[in-house]
């Protein structure tokens, strides 16, 4: 297949590496020549340039720009692609993108690879990031069936686990497991920074280990991505944050009242239910250091 990738950053670069390895021919388009040169040098694309018109002969195009640029990019692509071409995107929110993009291009299929890294940019791209990770497609009832089938096949070639959801269900689900953690984790870092005693604050920074590393990782990532999650998934993220605040209040109340049975019940349920979300091999003792 001849595949275009617009936006040669972390996700665009990771996709290029894997799609080329799967035998596809990949042309990349980005805003800056230096990005195109890096993508070529690291083997993420067969060729790259700044001009969207170079994508006119592509069978399929992945839009991997920041969320805010996805819909305008689909509008621009609609002027250069052949009518049989498929457009898919990788944006972390779907409801605000999929409906307008489908209006612009009937063979548009919304998608979201549930994989990534804290770093941004082409330099952070690496192969096999999507391997064994979920990849959700969010077609509408009117989405072209052949386009869904072709994007599904590519997702399977990446070694990802394929899921389908409505854009609204996707947005609420990722608000819970992706966008809420970013806000919680960033608030955790801010909370630690608010310690007024400099000796304690410095000591905490010196003692921080694997537990803090795990819980602060997503909050210390790309700020632009977090901002876009809040702006483009506002109602779903607010719903999750408000429920989380309620949960924190229950936790505070249990500790204030020394209601240890309630606290232990909450912690026990969290311990039992975590594998419903993520299954990890057991860690060594003192793993929550
Ligand atoms: P990124 O590393 O910052 O890459 C985005 C790239 O897009 C930039 O390197 C930039 O390249 C290019 N770009 C920006 N505006 C453009 C435009 N108008 N036209 C063409 N290229 C443009 O960001 P990312 O993390 O890969 O995120 C990209 C998309 O993936 C987002 O929609 C995000 O929601 C989604 N996503 C991210 C993750 C994650 O963990 N990061 C996971 C799943 C999905 P130049 O250097 O050439 O300007």
Tab-separated table of C-alpha atoms and ligand atoms in Angstrom:
chain	number	residue	atom	x	y	z
A	1	UNK	CA	0.000	0.000	0.000
A	2	UNK	CA	1.133	3.601	-0.561
A	3	UNK	CA	0.648	5.292	2.796
A	4	UNK	CA	0.957	8.971	3.690
A	5	UNK	CA	1.672	10.241	7.182
A	6	UNK	CA	0.958	13.899	7.954
A	7	UNK	CA	2.647	15.120	11.132
A	8	UNK	CA	6.012	13.438	11.676
A	9	UNK	CA	6.128	13.550	15.464
A	10	UNK	CA	6.199	10.778	18.031
A	11	UNK	CA	3.145	8.888	16.796
A	12	UNK	CA	3.656	9.615	13.087
A	13	UNK	CA	7.273	8.458	13.375
A	14	UNK	CA	6.372	5.280	15.292
A	15	UNK	CA	3.716	4.444	12.695
A	16	UNK	CA	6.116	5.046	9.820
A	17	UNK	CA	8.728	2.693	11.272
A	18	UNK	CA	6.204	-0.132	11.739
A	19	UNK	CA	4.323	0.377	8.456
A	20	UNK	CA	7.554	0.316	6.455
A	21	UNK	CA	8.616	-2.812	8.298
A	22	UNK	CA	5.255	-4.359	7.293
A	23	UNK	CA	6.170	-3.732	3.642
A	24	UNK	CA	4.281	-0.516	2.900
A	25	UNK	CA	5.708	2.475	1.077
A	26	UNK	CA	5.460	5.546	3.304
A	27	UNK	CA	5.567	9.237	2.371
A	28	UNK	CA	5.693	11.736	5.241
A	29	UNK	CA	4.579	15.359	5.319
A	30	UNK	CA	5.458	17.729	8.124
A	31	UNK	CA	5.739	21.472	8.640
A	32	UNK	CA	9.496	21.695	8.907
A	33	UNK	CA	12.176	20.350	6.575
A	34	UNK	CA	14.355	19.404	9.554
A	35	UNK	CA	11.602	17.050	10.795
A	36	UNK	CA	11.352	15.461	7.343
A	37	UNK	CA	15.126	14.993	7.263
A	38	UNK	CA	15.126	13.337	10.718
A	39	UNK	CA	12.248	11.038	9.747
A	40	UNK	CA	14.098	9.968	6.581
A	41	UNK	CA	17.385	9.476	8.423
A	42	UNK	CA	15.830	7.208	11.035
A	43	UNK	CA	13.920	5.171	8.455
A	44	UNK	CA	10.431	6.255	9.493
A	45	UNK	CA	9.566	7.225	5.893
A	46	UNK	CA	10.677	6.286	2.386
A	47	UNK	CA	10.513	9.949	1.432
A	48	UNK	CA	9.203	13.130	3.016
A	49	UNK	CA	8.476	16.764	2.224
A	50	UNK	CA	6.460	19.819	3.120
A	51	UNK	CA	3.910	19.696	0.284
A	52	UNK	CA	0.592	17.905	0.830
A	53	UNK	CA	0.158	17.603	-2.946
A	54	UNK	CA	2.770	14.833	-2.860
A	55	UNK	CA	0.104	12.670	-1.194
A	56	UNK	CA	-2.204	12.763	-4.243
A	57	UNK	CA	-1.421	9.160	-5.217
A	58	UNK	CA	-1.639	7.638	-1.715
A	59	UNK	CA	-4.052	4.801	-0.938
A	60	UNK	CA	-4.368	5.836	2.679
A	61	UNK	CA	-3.254	8.773	4.841
A	62	UNK	CA	-2.709	8.840	8.619
A	63	UNK	CA	-3.220	12.296	10.126
A	64	UNK	CA	-0.842	12.445	13.108
A	65	UNK	CA	-0.813	16.178	13.829
A	66	UNK	CA	-1.842	17.687	17.174
A	67	UNK	CA	-5.604	17.381	17.745
A	68	UNK	CA	-6.329	21.000	16.889
A	69	UNK	CA	-4.908	20.580	13.368
A	70	UNK	CA	-6.656	17.291	12.469
A	71	UNK	CA	-9.963	18.574	11.069
A	72	UNK	CA	-8.336	21.449	9.113
A	73	UNK	CA	-5.835	18.917	7.765
A	74	UNK	CA	-8.629	16.604	6.553
A	75	UNK	CA	-10.142	19.626	4.754
A	76	UNK	CA	-6.806	20.288	3.043
A	77	UNK	CA	-6.307	16.619	2.156
A	78	UNK	CA	-9.782	16.504	0.606
A	79	UNK	CA	-8.460	18.876	-2.057
A	80	UNK	CA	-5.535	16.666	-3.076
A	81	UNK	CA	-6.461	12.993	-2.563
A	82	UNK	CA	-8.172	10.718	-5.075
A	83	UNK	CA	-11.779	9.813	-4.067
A	84	UNK	CA	-10.866	6.170	-3.287
A	85	UNK	CA	-8.209	7.203	-0.768
A	86	UNK	CA	-8.832	6.556	2.918
A	87	UNK	CA	-8.047	9.050	5.679
A	88	UNK	CA	-7.601	7.973	9.274
A	89	UNK	CA	-6.355	9.904	12.287
A	90	UNK	CA	-4.691	9.090	15.617
A	91	UNK	CA	-6.140	11.874	17.772
A	92	UNK	CA	-6.661	11.140	21.467
A	93	UNK	CA	-10.229	12.494	21.324
A	94	UNK	CA	-12.793	11.404	18.785
A	95	UNK	CA	-16.282	12.985	19.063
A	96	UNK	CA	-15.112	16.482	18.100
A	97	UNK	CA	-13.096	15.132	15.147
A	98	UNK	CA	-14.974	12.188	13.625
A	99	UNK	CA	-18.297	13.809	12.690
A	100	UNK	CA	-16.838	16.896	10.927
A	101	UNK	CA	-14.054	14.855	9.294
A	102	UNK	CA	-16.600	12.347	7.943
A	103	UNK	CA	-18.579	15.233	6.452
A	104	UNK	CA	-15.413	16.384	4.710
A	105	UNK	CA	-14.307	12.915	3.561
A	106	UNK	CA	-16.722	9.948	3.387
A	107	UNK	CA	-13.844	7.462	3.595
A	108	UNK	CA	-12.610	8.865	6.935
A	109	UNK	CA	-12.132	6.387	9.805
A	110	UNK	CA	-11.387	7.763	13.273
A	111	UNK	CA	-8.732	5.894	15.232
A	112	UNK	CA	-6.688	6.087	18.420
A	113	UNK	CA	-3.647	3.953	19.209
A	114	UNK	CA	-3.510	3.498	22.976
A	115	UNK	CA	0.252	3.710	23.154
A	116	UNK	CA	2.806	6.458	23.400
A	117	UNK	CA	5.576	7.991	25.440
A	118	UNK	CA	6.080	11.064	27.605
A	119	UNK	CA	8.457	12.578	25.025
A	120	UNK	CA	7.230	14.349	21.904
A	121	UNK	CA	8.734	14.743	18.444
A	122	UNK	CA	10.248	12.527	15.779
A	123	UNK	CA	13.424	11.898	17.816
A	124	UNK	CA	11.356	9.977	20.390
A	125	UNK	CA	9.846	7.639	17.769
A	126	UNK	CA	10.732	3.957	17.928
A	127	UNK	CA	9.536	0.693	16.402
A	128	UNK	CA	6.939	-1.674	17.886
A	129	UNK	CA	5.365	0.897	20.213
A	130	UNK	CA	1.896	-0.334	19.177
A	131	UNK	CA	2.707	-4.019	19.524
A	132	UNK	CA	0.275	-5.713	21.917
A	133	UNK	CA	-1.399	-2.389	22.730
A	134	UNK	CA	-5.075	-1.536	22.172
A	135	UNK	CA	-5.970	0.443	19.034
A	136	UNK	CA	-9.554	1.657	18.907
A	137	UNK	CA	-11.458	2.630	15.760
A	138	UNK	CA	-14.509	4.869	16.122
A	139	UNK	CA	-16.560	4.586	12.932
A	140	UNK	CA	-19.981	6.197	12.540
A	141	UNK	CA	-22.961	4.183	11.209
A	142	UNK	CA	-22.403	5.853	7.826
A	143	UNK	CA	-18.636	5.173	7.681
A	144	UNK	CA	-17.584	3.343	4.530
A	145	UNK	CA	-17.310	-0.405	5.363
A	146	UNK	CA	-14.379	-1.006	2.998
A	147	UNK	CA	-12.448	1.881	4.589
A	148	UNK	CA	-13.033	0.405	8.077
A	149	UNK	CA	-11.873	-3.004	6.863
A	150	UNK	CA	-8.644	-1.622	5.333
A	151	UNK	CA	-7.741	0.449	8.406
A	152	UNK	CA	-8.518	-2.590	10.605
A	153	UNK	CA	-6.088	-4.706	8.575
A	154	UNK	CA	-3.314	-2.125	9.017
A	155	UNK	CA	-3.952	-1.966	12.762
A	156	UNK	CA	-3.613	-5.740	12.926
A	157	UNK	CA	-0.344	-5.534	10.986
A	158	UNK	CA	0.976	-3.237	13.730
A	159	UNK	CA	0.346	-6.094	16.164
A	160	UNK	CA	-2.207	-4.012	18.077
A	161	UNK	CA	-5.389	-5.316	19.685
A	162	UNK	CA	-8.248	-3.879	17.653
A	163	UNK	CA	-11.360	-2.414	19.336
A	164	UNK	CA	-14.363	-0.496	18.037
A	165	UNK	CA	-16.422	2.092	19.920
A	166	UNK	CA	-18.660	5.051	19.264
A	167	UNK	CA	-16.757	8.354	19.443
A	168	UNK	CA	-18.711	9.364	22.586
A	169	UNK	CA	-18.052	6.078	24.403
A	170	UNK	CA	-14.381	6.275	23.416
A	171	UNK	CA	-14.100	9.808	24.806
A	172	UNK	CA	-15.649	8.899	28.174
A	173	UNK	CA	-13.574	5.722	28.479
A	174	UNK	CA	-10.292	7.515	27.718
A	175	UNK	CA	-11.316	10.357	30.036
A	176	UNK	CA	-11.265	7.739	32.822
A	177	UNK	CA	-8.088	5.866	31.989
A	178	UNK	CA	-5.956	8.394	30.114
A	179	UNK	CA	-7.083	12.005	30.551
A	180	UNK	CA	-8.050	11.833	34.260
A	181	UNK	CA	-4.672	10.245	35.137
A	182	UNK	CA	-2.857	13.142	33.429
A	183	UNK	CA	-4.733	15.707	35.539
A	184	UNK	CA	-4.411	13.651	38.732
A	185	UNK	CA	-0.723	13.039	38.159
A	186	UNK	CA	-0.007	16.705	37.352
A	187	UNK	CA	-1.963	17.704	40.506
A	188	UNK	CA	0.143	15.244	42.515
A	189	UNK	CA	3.339	16.969	41.352
A	190	UNK	CA	1.808	20.386	42.110
A	191	UNK	CA	0.732	19.159	45.544
A	192	UNK	CA	4.293	18.075	46.349
A	193	UNK	CA	5.654	21.409	45.090
A	194	UNK	CA	3.276	23.243	47.440
A	195	UNK	CA	5.147	21.946	50.528
A	196	UNK	CA	6.124	25.216	52.270
A	197	UNK	CA	9.037	23.756	54.273
A	198	UNK	CA	12.043	23.789	51.957
A	199	UNK	CA	13.899	21.113	53.958
A	200	UNK	CA	10.961	18.691	53.647
A	201	UNK	CA	10.368	19.563	49.991
A	202	UNK	CA	14.034	18.941	49.136
A	203	UNK	CA	14.087	15.713	51.139
A	204	UNK	CA	10.967	14.492	49.309
A	205	UNK	CA	12.670	15.233	45.984
A	206	UNK	CA	15.745	13.281	47.089
A	207	UNK	CA	13.733	10.303	48.371
A	208	UNK	CA	11.284	10.032	45.455
A	209	UNK	CA	11.563	6.546	43.978
A	210	UNK	CA	9.591	4.032	41.907
A	211	UNK	CA	6.157	4.787	43.429
A	212	UNK	CA	6.461	8.485	42.655
A	213	UNK	CA	7.976	7.652	39.278
A	214	UNK	CA	4.897	5.563	38.322
A	215	UNK	CA	2.306	8.004	39.634
A	216	UNK	CA	3.895	11.201	38.310
A	217	UNK	CA	4.918	9.972	34.833
A	218	UNK	CA	1.857	10.993	32.818
A	219	UNK	CA	1.498	14.317	34.656
A	220	UNK	CA	5.057	15.233	33.746
A	221	UNK	CA	4.514	14.627	30.019
A	222	UNK	CA	3.847	16.934	27.061
A	223	UNK	CA	1.785	19.900	28.418
A	224	UNK	CA	0.248	20.645	25.013
A	225	UNK	CA	-1.266	17.159	24.888
A	226	UNK	CA	-2.851	17.567	28.334
A	227	UNK	CA	-4.284	20.956	27.383
A	228	UNK	CA	-5.845	19.513	24.240
A	229	UNK	CA	-7.381	16.627	26.200
A	230	UNK	CA	-9.114	19.173	28.465
A	231	UNK	CA	-10.169	21.467	25.622
A	232	UNK	CA	-11.418	18.774	23.249
A	233	UNK	CA	-12.839	16.321	25.794
A	234	UNK	CA	-14.143	18.849	28.288
A	235	UNK	CA	-17.427	17.286	29.422
A	236	UNK	CA	-16.092	13.729	29.726
A	237	UNK	CA	-12.962	14.790	31.608
A	238	UNK	CA	-14.999	16.984	33.978
A	239	UNK	CA	-17.375	14.097	34.697
A	240	UNK	CA	-14.402	11.890	35.573
A	241	UNK	CA	-12.637	14.587	37.637
A	242	UNK	CA	-15.771	15.323	39.696
A	243	UNK	CA	-16.280	11.627	40.468
A	244	UNK	CA	-12.597	11.381	41.392
A	245	UNK	CA	-12.903	14.387	43.745
A	246	UNK	CA	-15.821	12.657	45.451
A	247	UNK	CA	-13.666	9.588	45.891
A	248	UNK	CA	-10.863	11.691	47.396
A	249	UNK	CA	-13.371	13.266	49.806
A	250	UNK	CA	-14.452	9.800	50.983
A	251	UNK	CA	-10.813	8.920	51.495
A	252	UNK	CA	-10.141	12.129	53.486
A	253	UNK	CA	-13.253	11.547	55.579
A	254	UNK	CA	-12.280	7.972	56.419
A	255	UNK	CA	-8.819	9.090	57.583
A	256	UNK	CA	-10.161	12.087	59.553
A	257	UNK	CA	-12.736	9.904	61.331
A	258	UNK	CA	-10.234	7.085	61.762
A	259	UNK	CA	-12.753	4.918	59.956
A	260	UNK	CA	-10.119	2.309	59.196
A	261	UNK	CA	-12.613	-0.402	58.088
A	262	UNK	CA	-13.915	1.917	55.319
A	263	UNK	CA	-10.396	2.852	54.298
A	264	UNK	CA	-9.264	-0.752	54.198
A	265	UNK	CA	-12.354	-1.739	52.199
A	266	UNK	CA	-11.562	0.966	49.656
A	267	UNK	CA	-7.895	-0.065	49.415
A	268	UNK	CA	-8.831	-3.761	49.245
A	269	UNK	CA	-11.284	-3.131	46.394
A	270	UNK	CA	-8.639	-1.094	44.533
A	271	UNK	CA	-6.141	-3.937	45.015
A	272	UNK	CA	-8.628	-6.512	43.692
A	273	UNK	CA	-10.002	-4.476	40.801
A	274	UNK	CA	-6.787	-3.021	39.336
A	275	UNK	CA	-6.169	-6.123	37.181
A	276	UNK	CA	-9.515	-5.393	35.459
A	277	UNK	CA	-7.737	-2.399	33.953
A	278	UNK	CA	-4.145	-3.466	33.724
A	279	UNK	CA	-2.491	-6.752	34.417
A	280	UNK	CA	1.123	-6.689	35.481
A	281	UNK	CA	3.421	-9.361	36.847
A	282	UNK	CA	3.818	-9.019	40.623
A	283	UNK	CA	6.629	-6.685	41.687
A	284	UNK	CA	9.295	-7.209	44.303
A	285	UNK	CA	8.578	-6.408	47.951
A	286	UNK	CA	8.583	-2.682	48.772
A	287	UNK	CA	7.297	-2.038	45.246
A	288	UNK	CA	5.376	1.016	46.420
A	289	UNK	CA	8.520	2.684	47.731
B	1	LIG	P1	4.213	15.345	18.473
B	1	LIG	O1	5.300	14.401	18.819
B	1	LIG	O2	4.275	16.744	18.973
B	1	LIG	O3	4.086	15.356	16.891
B	1	LIG	C1	3.228	16.154	16.157
B	1	LIG	C2	3.952	16.550	14.901
B	1	LIG	O4	3.030	17.098	14.011
B	1	LIG	C3	5.010	17.616	15.167
B	1	LIG	O5	6.282	17.005	15.214
B	1	LIG	C4	4.884	18.570	14.009
B	1	LIG	O6	5.984	18.431	13.159
B	1	LIG	C5	3.691	18.063	13.213
B	1	LIG	N1	2.707	19.107	12.958
B	1	LIG	C6	2.140	19.948	13.823
B	1	LIG	N2	1.226	20.698	13.219
B	1	LIG	C7	1.228	20.314	11.928
B	1	LIG	C8	0.538	20.731	10.790
B	1	LIG	N3	-0.374	21.694	10.855
B	1	LIG	N4	0.812	20.115	9.612
B	1	LIG	C9	1.726	19.127	9.532
B	1	LIG	N5	2.434	18.702	10.582
B	1	LIG	C10	2.179	19.290	11.755
B	1	LIG	O7	2.801	14.783	18.951
B	1	LIG	P2	2.330	13.259	19.107
B	1	LIG	O8	2.505	12.860	20.514
B	1	LIG	O9	2.916	12.436	18.025
B	1	LIG	O10	0.765	13.445	18.882
B	1	LIG	C11	0.227	13.489	17.581
B	1	LIG	C12	-1.207	13.006	17.645
B	1	LIG	O11	-1.216	11.702	18.221
B	1	LIG	C13	-2.128	13.866	18.490
B	1	LIG	O12	-3.329	14.084	17.805
B	1	LIG	C14	-2.349	13.031	19.754
B	1	LIG	O13	-3.643	13.236	20.299
B	1	LIG	C15	-2.193	11.621	19.222
B	1	LIG	N6	-1.727	10.622	20.183
B	1	LIG	C16	-0.648	10.883	20.972
B	1	LIG	C17	-0.211	9.905	21.855
B	1	LIG	C18	0.997	10.136	22.741
B	1	LIG	O14	1.215	9.390	23.711
B	1	LIG	N7	1.813	11.128	22.471
B	1	LIG	C19	-0.852	8.666	21.924
B	1	LIG	C20	-1.937	8.423	21.068
B	1	LIG	C21	-2.365	9.407	20.201
B	1	LIG	P3	6.998	19.611	12.773
B	1	LIG	O15	8.179	19.311	13.634
B	1	LIG	O16	7.302	19.384	11.343
B	1	LIG	O17	6.357	20.905	13.053
